[in-house]
Short mmCIF file of C-alpha atoms in Angstrom, two decimals:
data_model
loop_
_atom_site.label_atom_id
_atom_site.label_comp_id
_atom_site.label_asym_id
_atom_site.label_seq_id
_atom_site.Cartn_x
_atom_site.Cartn_y
_atom_site.Cartn_z
CA UNK A 1 -8.55 63.20 -54.68
CA UNK A 2 -7.06 65.52 -52.02
CA UNK A 3 -9.38 64.02 -49.40
CA UNK A 4 -8.21 60.48 -50.28
CA UNK A 5 -4.56 61.50 -50.10
CA UNK A 6 -5.19 63.06 -46.70
CA UNK A 7 -6.81 59.88 -45.41
CA UNK A 8 -3.94 57.71 -46.71
CA UNK A 9 -1.33 60.07 -45.22
CA UNK A 10 -3.11 60.04 -41.86
CA UNK A 11 -3.25 56.27 -41.90
CA UNK A 12 0.45 56.03 -42.64
CA UNK A 13 1.24 58.41 -39.79
CA UNK A 14 -0.94 56.31 -37.46
CA UNK A 15 0.94 53.12 -38.43
CA UNK A 16 4.30 54.84 -37.96
CA UNK A 17 3.34 56.04 -34.50
CA UNK A 18 2.24 52.58 -33.48
CA UNK A 19 5.06 50.61 -35.11
CA UNK A 20 6.16 48.81 -31.97
CA UNK A 21 8.76 46.05 -31.92
CA UNK A 22 8.08 42.52 -30.73
CA UNK A 23 7.19 42.47 -26.98
CA UNK A 24 7.39 46.28 -26.88
CA UNK A 25 4.81 48.28 -24.95
CA UNK A 26 3.94 51.96 -25.06
CA UNK A 27 2.03 53.38 -22.10
CA UNK A 28 0.27 56.66 -22.92
CA UNK A 29 -0.94 58.19 -19.70
CA UNK A 30 -2.76 61.16 -18.27
CA UNK A 31 -2.21 62.21 -14.68
CA UNK A 32 -5.07 64.37 -13.47
CA UNK A 33 -4.04 66.43 -10.43
CA UNK A 34 -0.32 65.64 -10.73
CA UNK A 35 1.94 68.66 -11.18
CA UNK A 36 4.30 69.04 -14.13
CA UNK A 37 7.81 67.79 -13.68
CA UNK A 38 6.93 64.83 -11.49
CA UNK A 39 8.69 61.62 -12.44
CA UNK A 40 6.65 58.58 -13.43
CA UNK A 41 8.04 55.04 -13.28
CA UNK A 42 6.88 51.71 -14.73
CA UNK A 43 8.21 48.99 -12.44
CA UNK A 44 8.09 45.22 -12.18
CA UNK A 45 8.80 43.02 -9.20
CA UNK A 46 11.87 40.79 -9.32
CA UNK A 47 13.40 38.41 -6.74
CA UNK A 48 15.62 41.25 -5.56
CA UNK A 49 12.98 43.99 -5.47
CA UNK A 50 11.45 46.58 -7.81
CA UNK A 51 12.99 47.17 -11.20
CA UNK A 52 12.15 50.30 -13.20
CA UNK A 53 11.71 49.52 -16.92
CA UNK A 54 11.29 53.15 -17.95
CA UNK A 55 10.98 56.65 -16.47
CA UNK A 56 9.13 59.69 -17.81
CA UNK A 57 8.18 63.19 -16.65
CA UNK A 58 4.63 64.56 -16.41
CA UNK A 59 4.18 67.34 -18.95
CA UNK A 60 0.86 69.16 -19.29
CA UNK A 61 -0.75 66.28 -17.36
CA UNK A 62 0.56 63.62 -19.71
CA UNK A 63 3.41 61.09 -19.88
CA UNK A 64 4.68 58.20 -21.99
CA UNK A 65 6.51 55.07 -20.89
CA UNK A 66 8.06 52.59 -23.24
CA UNK A 67 9.94 49.30 -22.91
CA UNK A 68 10.28 45.62 -23.68
CA UNK A 69 8.51 43.00 -21.64
CA UNK A 70 9.68 39.41 -21.42
CA UNK A 71 6.22 37.95 -21.95
CA UNK A 72 3.10 39.10 -20.12
CA UNK A 73 3.81 40.43 -16.63
CA UNK A 74 2.24 42.61 -13.95
CA UNK A 75 3.72 46.08 -13.66
CA UNK A 76 3.11 49.12 -11.47
CA UNK A 77 2.93 52.76 -12.49
CA UNK A 78 4.38 54.85 -9.70
CA UNK A 79 4.68 58.63 -9.38
CA UNK A 80 7.46 60.06 -7.24
CA UNK A 81 6.50 61.41 -3.80
CA UNK A 82 2.87 60.41 -4.32
CA UNK A 83 0.86 57.56 -2.87
CA UNK A 84 0.20 56.26 -6.35
CA UNK A 85 1.24 52.72 -7.33
CA UNK A 86 -1.28 51.47 -9.89
CA UNK A 87 -1.14 47.90 -11.25
CA UNK A 88 -1.10 47.46 -15.00
CA UNK A 89 -0.53 44.44 -17.23
CA UNK A 90 2.60 44.75 -19.32
CA UNK A 91 2.15 43.20 -22.74
CA UNK A 92 2.97 44.09 -26.31
CA UNK A 93 0.92 47.02 -27.62
CA UNK A 94 -0.36 50.47 -26.84
CA UNK A 95 -1.59 50.73 -23.29
CA UNK A 96 -3.67 53.65 -22.00
CA UNK A 97 -3.93 54.72 -18.40
CA UNK A 98 -5.79 57.60 -16.87
CA UNK A 99 -4.67 58.39 -13.32
CA UNK A 100 -7.03 60.38 -11.11
CA UNK A 101 -4.81 61.47 -8.22
CA UNK A 102 -7.55 62.46 -5.74
CA UNK A 103 -9.79 59.46 -6.52
CA UNK A 104 -7.51 56.59 -7.45
CA UNK A 105 -10.41 54.14 -7.67
CA UNK A 106 -11.66 56.19 -10.67
CA UNK A 107 -8.41 55.62 -12.57
CA UNK A 108 -8.84 53.58 -15.72
CA UNK A 109 -6.65 51.52 -18.08
CA UNK A 110 -7.05 49.67 -21.37
CA UNK A 111 -5.89 49.55 -24.97
CA UNK A 112 -4.64 45.95 -24.99
CA UNK A 113 -6.65 42.76 -24.50
CA UNK A 114 -5.44 42.02 -20.97
CA UNK A 115 -5.72 45.59 -19.73
CA UNK A 116 -9.24 45.85 -21.18
CA UNK A 117 -10.16 42.75 -19.13
CA UNK A 118 -8.38 44.12 -16.08
CA UNK A 119 -10.51 47.28 -16.34
CA UNK A 120 -13.61 45.13 -16.79
CA UNK A 121 -12.78 43.32 -13.55
CA UNK A 122 -12.15 46.60 -11.69
CA UNK A 123 -15.39 48.13 -12.95
CA UNK A 124 -17.58 45.13 -12.15
CA UNK A 125 -16.06 44.52 -8.74
CA UNK A 126 -16.15 48.18 -7.70
CA UNK A 127 -19.54 47.83 -6.06
CA UNK A 128 -18.09 45.21 -3.72
CA UNK A 129 -15.00 47.35 -3.01
CA UNK A 130 -17.21 50.30 -2.15
CA UNK A 131 -19.22 48.22 0.31
CA UNK A 132 -15.99 47.10 1.95
CA UNK A 133 -14.77 50.70 2.20
CA UNK A 134 -18.06 51.84 3.69
CA UNK A 135 -18.10 48.98 6.17
CA UNK A 136 -14.52 49.81 7.27
CA UNK A 137 -15.39 53.50 7.65
CA UNK A 138 -18.61 52.81 9.58
CA UNK A 139 -17.21 50.09 11.85
CA UNK A 140 -13.52 51.00 12.17
CA UNK A 141 -13.90 52.86 15.48
CA UNK A 142 -16.05 50.09 16.98
CA UNK A 143 -13.53 47.44 15.94
CA UNK A 144 -10.65 49.46 17.41
CA UNK A 145 -12.54 49.93 20.67
CA UNK A 146 -13.37 46.19 20.82
CA UNK A 147 -9.74 45.24 20.26
CA UNK A 148 -8.55 47.58 23.01
CA UNK A 149 -11.06 46.12 25.48
CA UNK A 150 -10.58 42.54 24.23
CA UNK A 151 -14.28 42.38 23.42
CA UNK A 152 -14.16 39.11 21.44
CA UNK A 153 -17.92 39.00 20.94
CA UNK A 154 -17.93 42.29 19.03
CA UNK A 155 -14.69 41.44 17.20
CA UNK A 156 -16.10 38.11 15.97
CA UNK A 157 -19.41 39.73 14.99
CA UNK A 158 -17.67 42.39 12.87
CA UNK A 159 -15.26 39.88 11.32
CA UNK A 160 -18.22 37.64 10.38
CA UNK A 161 -19.92 40.58 8.64
CA UNK A 162 -16.68 41.57 6.94
CA UNK A 163 -16.18 38.01 5.70
CA UNK A 164 -19.44 38.28 3.71
CA UNK A 165 -17.86 40.93 1.51
CA UNK A 166 -14.67 38.88 1.19
CA UNK A 167 -16.71 35.84 0.09
CA UNK A 168 -18.59 38.03 -2.41
CA UNK A 169 -15.29 39.18 -3.93
CA UNK A 170 -13.99 35.60 -3.99
CA UNK A 171 -17.13 34.39 -5.78
CA UNK A 172 -16.84 37.17 -8.34
CA UNK A 173 -13.16 36.33 -8.88
CA UNK A 174 -14.01 32.64 -9.43
CA UNK A 175 -16.69 33.64 -11.94
CA UNK A 176 -14.22 35.91 -13.76
CA UNK A 177 -11.66 33.11 -14.03
CA UNK A 178 -14.19 30.72 -15.55
CA UNK A 179 -15.49 33.31 -18.00
CA UNK A 180 -12.04 34.61 -18.99
CA UNK A 181 -9.69 31.63 -19.47
CA UNK A 182 -7.47 33.75 -21.80
CA UNK A 183 -6.95 36.59 -19.33
CA UNK A 184 -3.67 37.01 -17.52
CA UNK A 185 -5.63 38.42 -14.59
CA UNK A 186 -7.26 35.01 -14.21
CA UNK A 187 -3.79 33.56 -13.51
CA UNK A 188 -3.04 36.32 -10.97
CA UNK A 189 -6.39 35.69 -9.19
CA UNK A 190 -5.70 31.95 -9.09
CA UNK A 191 -2.20 32.60 -7.72
CA UNK A 192 -3.75 34.72 -4.97
CA UNK A 193 -6.19 31.94 -4.08
CA UNK A 194 -3.27 29.53 -3.92
CA UNK A 195 -1.24 31.81 -1.67
CA UNK A 196 -4.15 32.35 0.70
CA UNK A 197 -5.04 28.64 0.60
CA UNK A 198 -8.62 29.71 -0.12
CA UNK A 199 -9.18 26.77 -2.45
CA UNK A 200 -7.93 23.18 -2.21
CA UNK A 201 -5.16 22.04 -4.55
CA UNK A 202 -7.77 20.01 -6.45
CA UNK A 203 -10.03 23.06 -6.92
CA UNK A 204 -7.06 25.17 -8.00
CA UNK A 205 -6.07 22.49 -10.51
CA UNK A 206 -9.61 22.40 -11.92
CA UNK A 207 -9.57 26.14 -12.59
CA UNK A 208 -5.98 26.03 -13.85
CA UNK A 209 -6.72 23.22 -16.33
CA UNK A 210 -9.44 25.41 -17.82
CA UNK A 211 -7.06 28.27 -18.69
CA UNK A 212 -5.63 28.90 -22.16
CA UNK A 213 -2.17 27.56 -22.95
CA UNK A 214 -0.73 31.08 -23.41
CA UNK A 215 -1.56 32.25 -19.88
CA UNK A 216 -0.47 28.89 -18.40
CA UNK A 217 2.97 29.50 -19.85
CA UNK A 218 3.46 32.94 -18.29
CA UNK A 219 5.74 33.38 -15.29
CA UNK A 220 2.79 33.29 -12.86
CA UNK A 221 1.24 30.33 -14.70
CA UNK A 222 4.43 28.28 -14.46
CA UNK A 223 4.70 29.18 -10.75
CA UNK A 224 1.18 27.87 -10.12
CA UNK A 225 1.95 24.62 -11.95
CA UNK A 226 5.19 24.11 -9.99
CA UNK A 227 3.37 24.71 -6.68
CA UNK A 228 0.47 22.45 -7.65
CA UNK A 229 2.82 19.67 -8.68
CA UNK A 230 4.56 19.91 -5.32
CA UNK A 231 1.30 20.11 -3.33
CA UNK A 232 -0.15 17.06 -5.03
CA UNK A 233 3.13 15.09 -4.75
CA UNK A 234 3.91 15.90 -1.13
CA UNK A 235 1.00 14.25 0.64
CA UNK A 236 1.02 12.22 3.84
CA UNK A 237 0.66 8.56 2.91
CA UNK A 238 2.38 8.95 -0.47
CA UNK A 239 6.03 8.16 -1.26
CA UNK A 240 8.46 11.06 -0.73
CA UNK A 241 9.76 12.16 -4.15
CA UNK A 242 13.43 11.30 -4.60
CA UNK A 243 15.98 14.09 -4.98
CA UNK A 244 19.71 14.51 -5.12
CA UNK A 245 22.04 17.39 -4.41
CA UNK A 246 25.64 18.41 -3.76
CA UNK A 247 27.17 17.75 -0.32
CA UNK A 248 29.56 20.12 1.46
CA UNK A 249 32.37 17.98 0.07
CA UNK A 250 31.18 18.44 -3.52
CA UNK A 251 29.80 14.95 -3.99
CA UNK A 252 26.22 14.15 -4.94
CA UNK A 253 23.89 12.08 -2.78
CA UNK A 254 20.20 11.26 -3.09
CA UNK A 255 17.37 10.79 -0.65
CA UNK A 256 17.15 7.16 -1.69
CA UNK A 257 20.77 6.55 -0.57
CA UNK A 258 20.11 7.92 2.90
CA UNK A 259 16.83 6.16 3.79
CA UNK A 260 16.74 4.32 7.14
CA UNK A 261 14.00 2.62 9.12
CA UNK A 262 12.85 6.16 9.79
CA UNK A 263 14.12 9.18 7.86
CA UNK A 264 13.74 12.87 8.54
CA UNK A 265 14.17 15.36 5.71
CA UNK A 266 15.19 18.55 7.49
CA UNK A 267 14.90 21.85 5.56
CA UNK A 268 16.96 24.56 7.29
CA UNK A 269 19.64 27.27 6.73
CA UNK A 270 22.52 28.80 8.64
CA UNK A 271 20.74 32.19 8.55
CA UNK A 272 17.48 30.80 9.98
CA UNK A 273 17.31 31.59 13.71
CA UNK A 274 14.46 29.17 14.55
CA UNK A 275 16.28 26.41 12.66
CA UNK A 276 19.49 26.92 14.64
CA UNK A 277 17.54 27.06 17.88
CA UNK A 278 15.90 23.72 17.01
CA UNK A 279 19.18 22.00 16.05
CA UNK A 280 20.21 20.90 19.58
CA UNK A 281 16.92 18.97 19.91
CA UNK A 282 17.44 17.37 16.51
CA UNK A 283 21.03 16.38 17.44
CA UNK A 284 19.79 14.82 20.69
CA UNK A 285 17.07 12.95 18.79
CA UNK A 286 19.60 11.65 16.24
CA UNK A 287 22.04 10.54 18.95
CA UNK A 288 19.28 8.69 20.79
CA UNK A 289 17.68 6.89 17.82
CA UNK A 290 20.29 6.60 15.07
CA UNK A 291 21.53 3.25 16.46
CA UNK A 292 17.94 1.95 16.10
CA UNK A 293 17.63 3.11 12.47
CA UNK A 294 16.86 6.83 12.41
CA UNK A 295 18.53 8.71 9.55
CA UNK A 296 18.42 12.43 8.73
CA UNK A 297 19.23 14.32 5.58
CA UNK A 298 19.58 18.08 5.85
CA UNK A 299 18.52 20.28 2.92
CA UNK A 300 19.88 23.78 3.32
CA UNK A 301 18.48 26.99 1.76
CA UNK A 302 21.81 28.66 2.22
CA UNK A 303 23.48 30.72 -0.49
CA UNK A 304 26.94 31.03 1.13
CA UNK A 305 28.82 27.71 1.17
CA UNK A 306 31.21 28.87 3.88
CA UNK A 307 28.44 29.83 6.31
CA UNK A 308 26.59 26.60 5.54
CA UNK A 309 29.63 24.48 6.35
CA UNK A 310 30.42 26.50 9.50
CA UNK A 311 26.89 26.05 10.81
CA UNK A 312 27.00 22.28 10.23
CA UNK A 313 30.27 22.06 12.22
CA UNK A 314 29.24 24.47 14.99
CA UNK A 315 25.86 22.79 15.60
CA UNK A 316 27.29 19.26 15.39
CA UNK A 317 25.01 18.10 12.54
CA UNK A 318 26.77 14.83 11.74
CA UNK A 319 24.19 13.46 9.29
CA UNK A 320 24.34 13.90 5.43
CA UNK A 321 23.63 17.37 3.98
CA UNK A 322 22.87 18.75 0.57
CA UNK A 323 22.35 22.27 -0.79
CA UNK A 324 22.20 23.91 -4.18
CA UNK A 325 23.06 27.25 -2.51
CA UNK A 326 20.11 28.95 -4.24
CA UNK A 327 18.28 30.38 -1.21
CA UNK A 328 14.48 30.12 -1.74
CA UNK A 329 15.05 29.09 -5.32
CA UNK A 330 16.44 25.75 -4.19
CA UNK A 331 14.88 23.11 -6.49
CA UNK A 332 14.44 20.61 -3.67
CA UNK A 333 12.58 23.14 -1.55
CA UNK A 334 10.36 23.92 -4.55
CA UNK A 335 9.83 20.22 -5.18
CA UNK A 336 8.61 19.83 -1.59
CA UNK A 337 6.63 23.09 -1.63
CA UNK A 338 8.60 24.47 1.31
CA UNK A 339 7.35 28.00 1.99
CA UNK A 340 9.03 28.48 5.39
CA UNK A 341 11.76 26.88 7.49
CA UNK A 342 12.42 24.93 9.62
CA UNK A 343 10.35 22.31 7.76
CA UNK A 344 10.56 18.56 8.31
CA UNK A 345 9.14 15.47 6.64
CA UNK A 346 9.14 12.15 8.45
CA UNK A 347 9.33 9.00 6.32
CA UNK A 348 8.80 5.37 7.23
CA UNK A 349 11.06 2.51 6.13
CA UNK A 350 9.34 2.34 2.75
CA UNK A 351 10.00 6.02 2.12
CA UNK A 352 6.38 7.08 2.55
CA UNK A 353 5.61 10.42 4.20
CA UNK A 354 3.94 9.71 7.53
CA UNK A 355 4.13 13.14 9.19
CA UNK A 356 5.57 16.62 8.73
CA UNK A 357 6.64 19.61 10.74
CA UNK A 358 6.70 17.89 14.11
CA UNK A 359 8.83 19.39 16.84
CA UNK A 360 10.20 18.45 20.27
CA UNK A 361 8.46 15.71 22.22
CA UNK A 362 5.85 15.18 19.47
CA UNK A 363 8.63 14.38 16.98
CA UNK A 364 10.42 12.13 19.42
CA UNK A 365 7.22 10.17 20.12
CA UNK A 366 6.55 9.69 16.43
CA UNK A 367 10.09 8.46 15.72
CA UNK A 368 10.00 6.13 18.69
CA UNK A 369 6.64 4.68 17.62
CA UNK A 370 7.85 4.10 14.05
CA UNK A 371 10.99 2.37 15.33
CA UNK A 372 9.04 0.31 17.85
CA UNK A 373 11.05 1.77 20.72
CA UNK A 374 9.39 2.44 24.07
#
């Protein structure tokens, strides 16, 4: 009877210690080689930078971090004054991490479904990572020497060999995504492919469609969908998606209202040096061809209305303008998958995209040809 009571009591204690709230995580960590008293942080990346969700102190080589996560997210465990910034997947549950200070690649994590799969990926891809590290160590001096002497033959030879390892890692990552459609890491790997433009939008969509609904609805999943929607909508030969936005005067105008025989959608901002440098050429182009049917609509990624209006006046941009004053979060920029500015889209009289990101004489020649002007 005493033995049974002991077992029941132990079970109750275990439940009490693991009685986490909804979306609450508890990171139980060991930090081998890290001295007592060092601070440990669990951080997430936001639009404004790193945000610490909790802080702890290493005691007898151990630490605990606790907090609430708004859905599944990627976090980083960082130790003060150390070159340690280990990725971890923040999700509800008890997460374990073992940090090996002097051999970070030997650090491990697990305890929750997504962190178990993250560790699986790290373990299975380690052989490739070790080959990359060895190649860099063995060929680093030769590459440096070749770069200093502008020896393109050697540089290209080494890059070609290095690319084999990169392709091997890419192939393993694709295999992991297919075999783990419920893993948050699959979304992160797909997001990386998208950012590097390693796969076509159609290939990305094929992998994305195979993911589970839960991971599709994470922050990274939604970002992929938004980007994919923009990439597949903004294609030369297809109609430019309509949009509307507030003008400097506080009114609302749409792309449809501003269409001419030829229309340029000009993404810019008052704080963008290259944009401002390009503006005199755009003004000259508008002055030359507006009487023949050229229209322009400016879409600004500004966040300060005063500076936006001052730049329009100073640069003499007399065509219609809109801005939601949301910086890179501007919905029109997202709709058009604008990743950098200046960015331009040239439309024909039917509103179809016929070219993008043309500058100078190349832009002038395209506009003239569309207008039938010699």
